[in-house]
C-alpha cells in the first residue's frame, strides 16, 4: 500500500509539500516520454517565436489590421480538415514516422519564412500560404502526439503525464513570446525564424530516437468511413462527448483574447496588454507546477465540470473588475482552472479510448479545443462591438457557467465518471514484451 492510499498515515509537512509538486514518474521511467517531452519544450518555444513574428511581419508589410486577422481565417479550415484526417492517419500508420515527418515539414516552412524575410521585397502571399500549410501539418501531427502517450505511459501515470505535458506547453507559451519580442526588437524577424528553424531540427533529432509505434496489424487505411466510426464511438461514450461539449462551450462563450486591446483601453491601462495575454499562461503554469494532487483524483468528470464553470466565473469577475490588477488576477485564476479542466479531459481520454481508435478520437479532440477559441474570438468581438469590452467579458463568462451547468445536467455519465470503475482502454493485442519502463521491445 502506498502513502497515497486513503488509509495511509498522515505525511509530515515535507511530504505534503512534495505531494503538491508535479509527479515526475513518467519522466523518470519512460525513455520515450522523456524524448517527447524535451522535443516538445524545444519546438513549442520555437513555434511561439513564429506565432509572434508572423503577424508582426504582416502588419509591417500591409499596415492593415484586417490583413493580420486574416491569418486566423486561413488557418481554421486546414486545421479542421486535416485534424480529422490526421486522426485517421494516426490509427493507420506508425505514429513515430508521422510525428517526425510532420515535424520536419514544419521546419521547412520555418526556413521558407526565413528565406522570404531575407528577400529585398518579402512576399505577403507566402506568409498566408505558410500559415495555412503549418495549420494543416498541426492537424496531421497533433492526433498522433496525443495518441502515442497511451502506448508509452502506463495507465496509472496518465494524469501525471498530462500534467507534465501541460507544463511543457506553458513554459513555451510564456518564454517564447517574451523572447520573441526581444529578438524582433533587437535583432529582427529573420533571427526569430532562424531560431524556429533550428528548434525544429533539434526536435526531429530527438524524435528519431523514439521507438517505433506501428499501427495494429488489422488497421484499415484512412477513410471517411473510419472517421465516421470514430465519431460514432465518441457519440456512444457520453462522458467523452461531455468533455468535448464542455470545452467547446467554455471557449466559445468565455475566450475574450480578441478584445484584450479594447479592455486595456477601457481600463486606461494600455501598458497591461502584454500582461493580459500572459496572465492565463501564468495561472496554468502555477497549476502545472503544483499538480501532484491530480494523480489522486478519480472523479475526472466532476473535475472537468467544476473547473470549466470556475473558468466562466473568473471571466465574470474579470469583466466586473474596475482595477487592472484585479483583472489580471482573474485572468490568471481562469488560466489555472482551464489547466485543471485540461488535465481532467486528457486523463479521461487516455484512460478510456481503445488504442485502435485513439488517433481518430484525438482528431475530434483537436477540434474541440482549437475551434472553440477561434469562434470565441468572433463572439467576444461581436458582443463588444454591440455593447462594450467589459460587458462582452462578463456576459460571456456568465453564459459559460450556464452552458456548463446545462451540459452537466444533461450528461449524467460525465458527472458519474470514476476512473476506478470506468471501462478501460484495452491493452494492445497481442501483448508485446515490454522493458522495465513500460515500452514495447522490437
Short mmCIF file of C-alpha atoms in Angstrom, two decimals, residues 17-294:
data_model
loop_
_atom_site.label_atom_id
_atom_site.label_comp_id
_atom_site.label_asym_id
_atom_site.label_seq_id
_atom_site.Cartn_x
_atom_site.Cartn_y
_atom_site.Cartn_z
CA UNK A 17 4.77 19.81 0.17
CA UNK A 18 6.30 17.23 -2.15
CA UNK A 19 2.83 15.88 -2.93
CA UNK A 20 1.94 19.24 -4.49
CA UNK A 21 4.85 19.13 -6.90
CA UNK A 22 4.36 17.55 -10.34
CA UNK A 23 4.59 13.77 -10.38
CA UNK A 24 7.76 13.10 -12.39
CA UNK A 25 7.26 9.34 -12.61
CA UNK A 26 6.55 9.28 -16.39
CA UNK A 27 9.64 11.40 -17.00
CA UNK A 28 11.82 9.13 -14.88
CA UNK A 29 10.54 5.75 -16.04
CA UNK A 30 9.73 6.18 -19.75
CA UNK A 31 12.58 6.94 -22.13
CA UNK A 32 10.19 7.76 -24.97
CA UNK A 33 8.22 10.16 -22.79
CA UNK A 34 11.43 11.98 -21.89
CA UNK A 35 12.38 12.31 -25.55
CA UNK A 36 8.92 13.57 -26.49
CA UNK A 37 8.84 15.99 -23.57
CA UNK A 38 12.22 17.51 -24.39
CA UNK A 39 11.38 17.74 -28.09
CA UNK A 40 8.08 19.38 -27.18
CA UNK A 41 9.69 22.03 -24.98
CA UNK A 42 12.13 22.95 -27.73
CA UNK A 43 9.67 23.03 -30.61
CA UNK A 44 6.97 24.85 -28.61
CA UNK A 45 9.44 27.57 -27.72
CA UNK A 46 10.48 27.97 -31.35
CA UNK A 47 6.91 27.89 -32.64
CA UNK A 48 5.90 30.72 -30.35
CA UNK A 49 8.68 32.83 -31.82
CA UNK A 50 6.94 32.49 -35.18
CA UNK A 51 3.47 32.94 -33.64
CA UNK A 52 4.60 36.44 -32.66
CA UNK A 53 6.83 37.18 -35.68
CA UNK A 54 4.31 36.26 -38.40
CA UNK A 55 1.57 38.80 -37.50
CA UNK A 56 4.24 41.44 -36.86
CA UNK A 57 5.59 40.89 -40.36
CA UNK A 58 2.12 41.04 -41.93
CA UNK A 59 1.47 44.27 -40.05
CA UNK A 60 4.79 45.77 -41.19
CA UNK A 61 4.18 44.83 -44.82
CA UNK A 62 0.50 45.80 -45.08
CA UNK A 63 -0.30 48.18 -42.23
CA UNK A 64 -3.73 46.54 -42.08
CA UNK A 65 -5.39 45.08 -39.00
CA UNK A 66 -7.75 43.12 -41.26
CA UNK A 67 -4.76 41.55 -43.01
CA UNK A 68 -3.37 40.43 -39.65
CA UNK A 69 -6.74 38.99 -38.62
CA UNK A 70 -6.92 37.05 -41.89
CA UNK A 71 -4.09 34.81 -40.65
CA UNK A 72 -6.53 33.11 -38.27
CA UNK A 73 -9.07 32.71 -41.05
CA UNK A 74 -6.66 30.89 -43.38
CA UNK A 75 -5.58 28.61 -40.51
CA UNK A 76 -9.04 27.43 -39.43
CA UNK A 77 -10.22 25.31 -42.38
CA UNK A 78 -6.94 23.37 -42.83
CA UNK A 79 -6.93 22.64 -39.10
CA UNK A 80 -10.44 21.18 -39.23
CA UNK A 81 -9.96 19.13 -42.39
CA UNK A 82 -6.50 17.80 -41.65
CA UNK A 83 -7.23 17.34 -37.96
CA UNK A 84 -9.89 14.77 -38.78
CA UNK A 85 -7.76 13.13 -41.47
CA UNK A 86 -4.69 13.20 -39.20
CA UNK A 87 -6.66 11.30 -36.57
CA UNK A 88 -7.47 8.54 -39.05
CA UNK A 89 -3.87 8.55 -40.29
CA UNK A 90 -2.54 8.14 -36.73
CA UNK A 91 -4.50 4.88 -36.43
CA UNK A 92 -3.30 3.57 -39.79
CA UNK A 93 0.47 4.14 -39.77
CA UNK A 94 3.49 4.26 -37.49
CA UNK A 95 2.90 7.22 -35.18
CA UNK A 96 6.62 7.86 -34.75
CA UNK A 97 7.00 8.24 -38.52
CA UNK A 98 4.01 10.57 -38.75
CA UNK A 99 5.26 12.76 -35.90
CA UNK A 100 8.78 13.08 -37.30
CA UNK A 101 7.67 13.64 -40.92
CA UNK A 102 5.32 16.48 -39.97
CA UNK A 103 7.91 17.98 -37.62
CA UNK A 104 10.49 18.04 -40.43
CA UNK A 105 7.93 19.63 -42.77
CA UNK A 106 7.24 22.34 -40.19
CA UNK A 107 10.97 23.04 -40.10
CA UNK A 108 10.97 23.52 -43.88
CA UNK A 109 8.12 26.02 -43.56
CA UNK A 110 10.06 27.97 -40.94
CA UNK A 111 13.02 28.00 -43.31
CA UNK A 112 10.75 29.31 -46.09
CA UNK A 113 9.71 32.19 -43.84
CA UNK A 114 13.38 32.94 -43.20
CA UNK A 115 14.25 32.99 -46.90
CA UNK A 116 11.24 35.18 -47.69
CA UNK A 117 12.24 37.64 -44.98
CA UNK A 118 15.74 37.95 -46.42
CA UNK A 119 14.39 38.93 -49.86
CA UNK A 120 14.59 42.63 -50.82
CA UNK A 121 10.78 42.66 -51.05
CA UNK A 122 9.20 39.86 -48.95
CA UNK A 123 6.01 38.37 -50.39
CA UNK A 124 2.87 38.79 -48.29
CA UNK A 125 1.01 35.95 -50.02
CA UNK A 126 3.71 33.49 -48.97
CA UNK A 127 3.04 34.30 -45.32
CA UNK A 128 -0.58 33.20 -45.70
CA UNK A 129 0.39 30.06 -47.60
CA UNK A 130 2.85 29.09 -44.88
CA UNK A 131 0.26 29.80 -42.16
CA UNK A 132 -2.28 27.54 -43.89
CA UNK A 133 0.23 24.74 -44.51
CA UNK A 134 1.52 24.93 -40.95
CA UNK A 135 -2.04 24.66 -39.64
CA UNK A 136 -2.62 21.60 -41.86
CA UNK A 137 0.57 19.97 -40.55
CA UNK A 138 -0.53 20.66 -36.98
CA UNK A 139 -3.81 18.92 -37.75
CA UNK A 140 -1.93 15.92 -39.14
CA UNK A 141 0.57 15.70 -36.29
CA UNK A 142 -1.33 16.52 -33.12
CA UNK A 143 -3.58 13.40 -33.05
CA UNK A 144 -0.50 11.17 -33.32
CA UNK A 145 1.20 13.08 -30.50
CA UNK A 146 -1.84 12.67 -28.27
CA UNK A 147 -2.44 9.05 -29.25
CA UNK A 148 1.10 7.82 -28.65
CA UNK A 149 1.04 8.80 -24.95
CA UNK A 150 -1.29 5.90 -24.17
CA UNK A 151 1.34 3.49 -25.51
CA UNK A 152 4.42 4.85 -23.75
CA UNK A 153 2.95 5.67 -20.32
CA UNK A 154 1.18 3.16 -18.02
CA UNK A 155 -2.47 3.84 -17.19
CA UNK A 156 -1.79 4.86 -13.60
CA UNK A 157 0.66 7.54 -14.82
CA UNK A 158 -1.60 9.15 -17.43
CA UNK A 159 -2.72 12.01 -15.16
CA UNK A 160 0.90 12.76 -14.29
CA UNK A 161 1.83 12.67 -17.99
CA UNK A 162 -0.99 15.11 -18.79
CA UNK A 163 0.29 17.50 -16.12
CA UNK A 164 3.87 17.29 -17.37
CA UNK A 165 2.80 17.85 -20.98
CA UNK A 166 0.78 20.86 -19.88
CA UNK A 167 3.82 22.18 -18.01
CA UNK A 168 5.90 21.73 -21.16
CA UNK A 169 3.44 23.78 -23.19
CA UNK A 170 3.10 26.57 -20.65
CA UNK A 171 6.87 27.04 -20.40
CA UNK A 172 6.95 27.60 -24.15
CA UNK A 173 3.81 29.76 -24.12
CA UNK A 174 5.38 32.15 -21.62
CA UNK A 175 9.04 32.09 -22.65
CA UNK A 176 8.51 32.03 -26.43
CA UNK A 177 6.52 35.28 -26.82
CA UNK A 178 8.69 37.05 -24.25
CA UNK A 179 11.90 36.17 -26.06
CA UNK A 180 10.27 36.82 -29.45
CA UNK A 181 9.57 40.43 -28.52
CA UNK A 182 13.20 41.00 -27.60
CA UNK A 183 14.58 39.15 -30.62
CA UNK A 184 12.35 41.01 -33.09
CA UNK A 185 13.05 44.39 -31.49
CA UNK A 186 16.83 44.00 -31.26
CA UNK A 187 17.81 41.52 -33.99
CA UNK A 188 14.93 41.44 -36.46
CA UNK A 189 12.38 38.98 -37.82
CA UNK A 190 14.97 36.86 -39.60
CA UNK A 191 16.56 35.82 -36.33
CA UNK A 192 13.19 34.71 -34.93
CA UNK A 193 12.61 32.50 -37.99
CA UNK A 194 16.19 31.21 -37.81
CA UNK A 195 15.73 30.17 -34.19
CA UNK A 196 12.43 28.45 -35.03
CA UNK A 197 14.09 26.50 -37.87
CA UNK A 198 16.88 25.36 -35.56
CA UNK A 199 14.42 24.21 -32.87
CA UNK A 200 12.58 22.05 -35.40
CA UNK A 201 15.88 20.44 -36.47
CA UNK A 202 16.74 19.62 -32.84
CA UNK A 203 13.23 18.29 -32.22
CA UNK A 204 13.44 15.96 -35.22
CA UNK A 205 16.78 14.61 -33.99
CA UNK A 206 15.20 13.79 -30.63
CA UNK A 207 12.15 12.30 -32.30
CA UNK A 208 14.28 9.90 -34.31
CA UNK A 209 15.26 8.28 -31.01
CA UNK A 210 11.68 7.19 -30.30
CA UNK A 211 10.85 3.52 -30.58
CA UNK A 212 8.54 2.54 -33.43
CA UNK A 213 4.83 2.83 -32.75
CA UNK A 214 3.23 0.85 -35.58
CA UNK A 215 -0.47 0.59 -36.31
CA UNK A 216 -2.38 -2.54 -35.36
CA UNK A 217 -1.91 -5.38 -37.84
CA UNK A 218 -5.56 -5.15 -38.90
CA UNK A 219 -5.70 -1.33 -39.10
CA UNK A 220 -7.71 -0.06 -42.07
CA UNK A 221 -6.33 2.71 -44.31
CA UNK A 222 -7.62 6.25 -43.64
CA UNK A 223 -11.13 6.78 -44.98
CA UNK A 224 -14.33 8.72 -44.38
CA UNK A 225 -15.85 5.51 -43.06
CA UNK A 226 -13.04 5.22 -40.50
CA UNK A 227 -13.51 8.83 -39.41
CA UNK A 228 -17.24 8.20 -39.05
CA UNK A 229 -16.50 5.12 -36.94
CA UNK A 230 -14.50 7.28 -34.54
CA UNK A 231 -17.33 9.83 -34.40
CA UNK A 232 -19.87 7.09 -33.62
CA UNK A 233 -17.68 5.82 -30.79
CA UNK A 234 -17.40 9.33 -29.34
CA UNK A 235 -21.18 9.71 -29.56
CA UNK A 236 -21.71 6.41 -27.77
CA UNK A 237 -19.48 7.43 -24.85
CA UNK A 238 -21.45 10.23 -23.26
CA UNK A 239 -18.72 11.00 -20.74
CA UNK A 240 -16.31 11.67 -23.62
CA UNK A 241 -18.95 13.62 -25.51
CA UNK A 242 -19.38 15.73 -22.41
CA UNK A 243 -15.71 16.66 -22.27
CA UNK A 244 -15.80 17.83 -25.89
CA UNK A 245 -19.03 19.78 -25.44
CA UNK A 246 -17.95 21.48 -22.22
CA UNK A 247 -14.60 22.54 -23.64
CA UNK A 248 -16.29 23.95 -26.75
CA UNK A 249 -18.85 25.84 -24.64
CA UNK A 250 -16.22 27.27 -22.30
CA UNK A 251 -14.06 28.55 -25.15
CA UNK A 252 -16.94 29.81 -27.29
CA UNK A 253 -18.59 31.84 -24.55
CA UNK A 254 -15.61 32.89 -22.43
CA UNK A 255 -12.48 33.30 -24.58
CA UNK A 256 -12.04 37.09 -24.83
CA UNK A 257 -8.44 37.33 -26.10
CA UNK A 258 -9.54 39.21 -29.25
CA UNK A 259 -10.83 42.16 -27.22
CA UNK A 260 -7.95 42.49 -24.77
CA UNK A 261 -6.68 45.65 -26.56
CA UNK A 262 -10.10 47.25 -26.08
CA UNK A 263 -10.34 46.08 -22.47
CA UNK A 264 -6.95 47.64 -21.77
CA UNK A 265 -8.21 50.92 -23.23
CA UNK A 266 -11.39 50.79 -21.12
CA UNK A 267 -9.26 50.36 -18.01
CA UNK A 268 -6.88 53.16 -19.09
CA UNK A 269 -4.01 50.69 -18.91
CA UNK A 270 -2.60 50.17 -22.38
CA UNK A 271 0.67 49.12 -20.79
CA UNK A 272 -1.08 46.00 -19.43
CA UNK A 273 -1.93 44.44 -22.81
CA UNK A 274 1.01 42.04 -22.83
CA UNK A 275 0.27 41.06 -19.24
CA UNK A 276 -3.32 40.24 -20.18
CA UNK A 277 -2.17 37.82 -22.84
CA UNK A 278 0.35 36.23 -20.46
CA UNK A 279 -1.82 36.07 -17.33
CA UNK A 280 -3.71 32.92 -18.32
CA UNK A 281 -0.49 31.07 -19.11
CA UNK A 282 0.98 32.12 -15.78
CA UNK A 283 -2.03 30.67 -13.97
CA UNK A 284 -1.78 27.47 -15.99
CA UNK A 285 1.91 27.19 -15.21
CA UNK A 286 1.30 27.55 -11.48
CA UNK A 287 -1.24 24.72 -11.60
CA UNK A 288 1.16 22.55 -13.59
CA UNK A 289 3.94 23.17 -11.08
CA UNK A 290 1.68 22.11 -8.19
CA UNK A 291 -0.18 19.29 -9.95
CA UNK A 292 0.93 16.37 -7.81
CA UNK A 293 -2.59 16.19 -6.36
CA UNK A 294 -4.03 15.33 -9.80
#
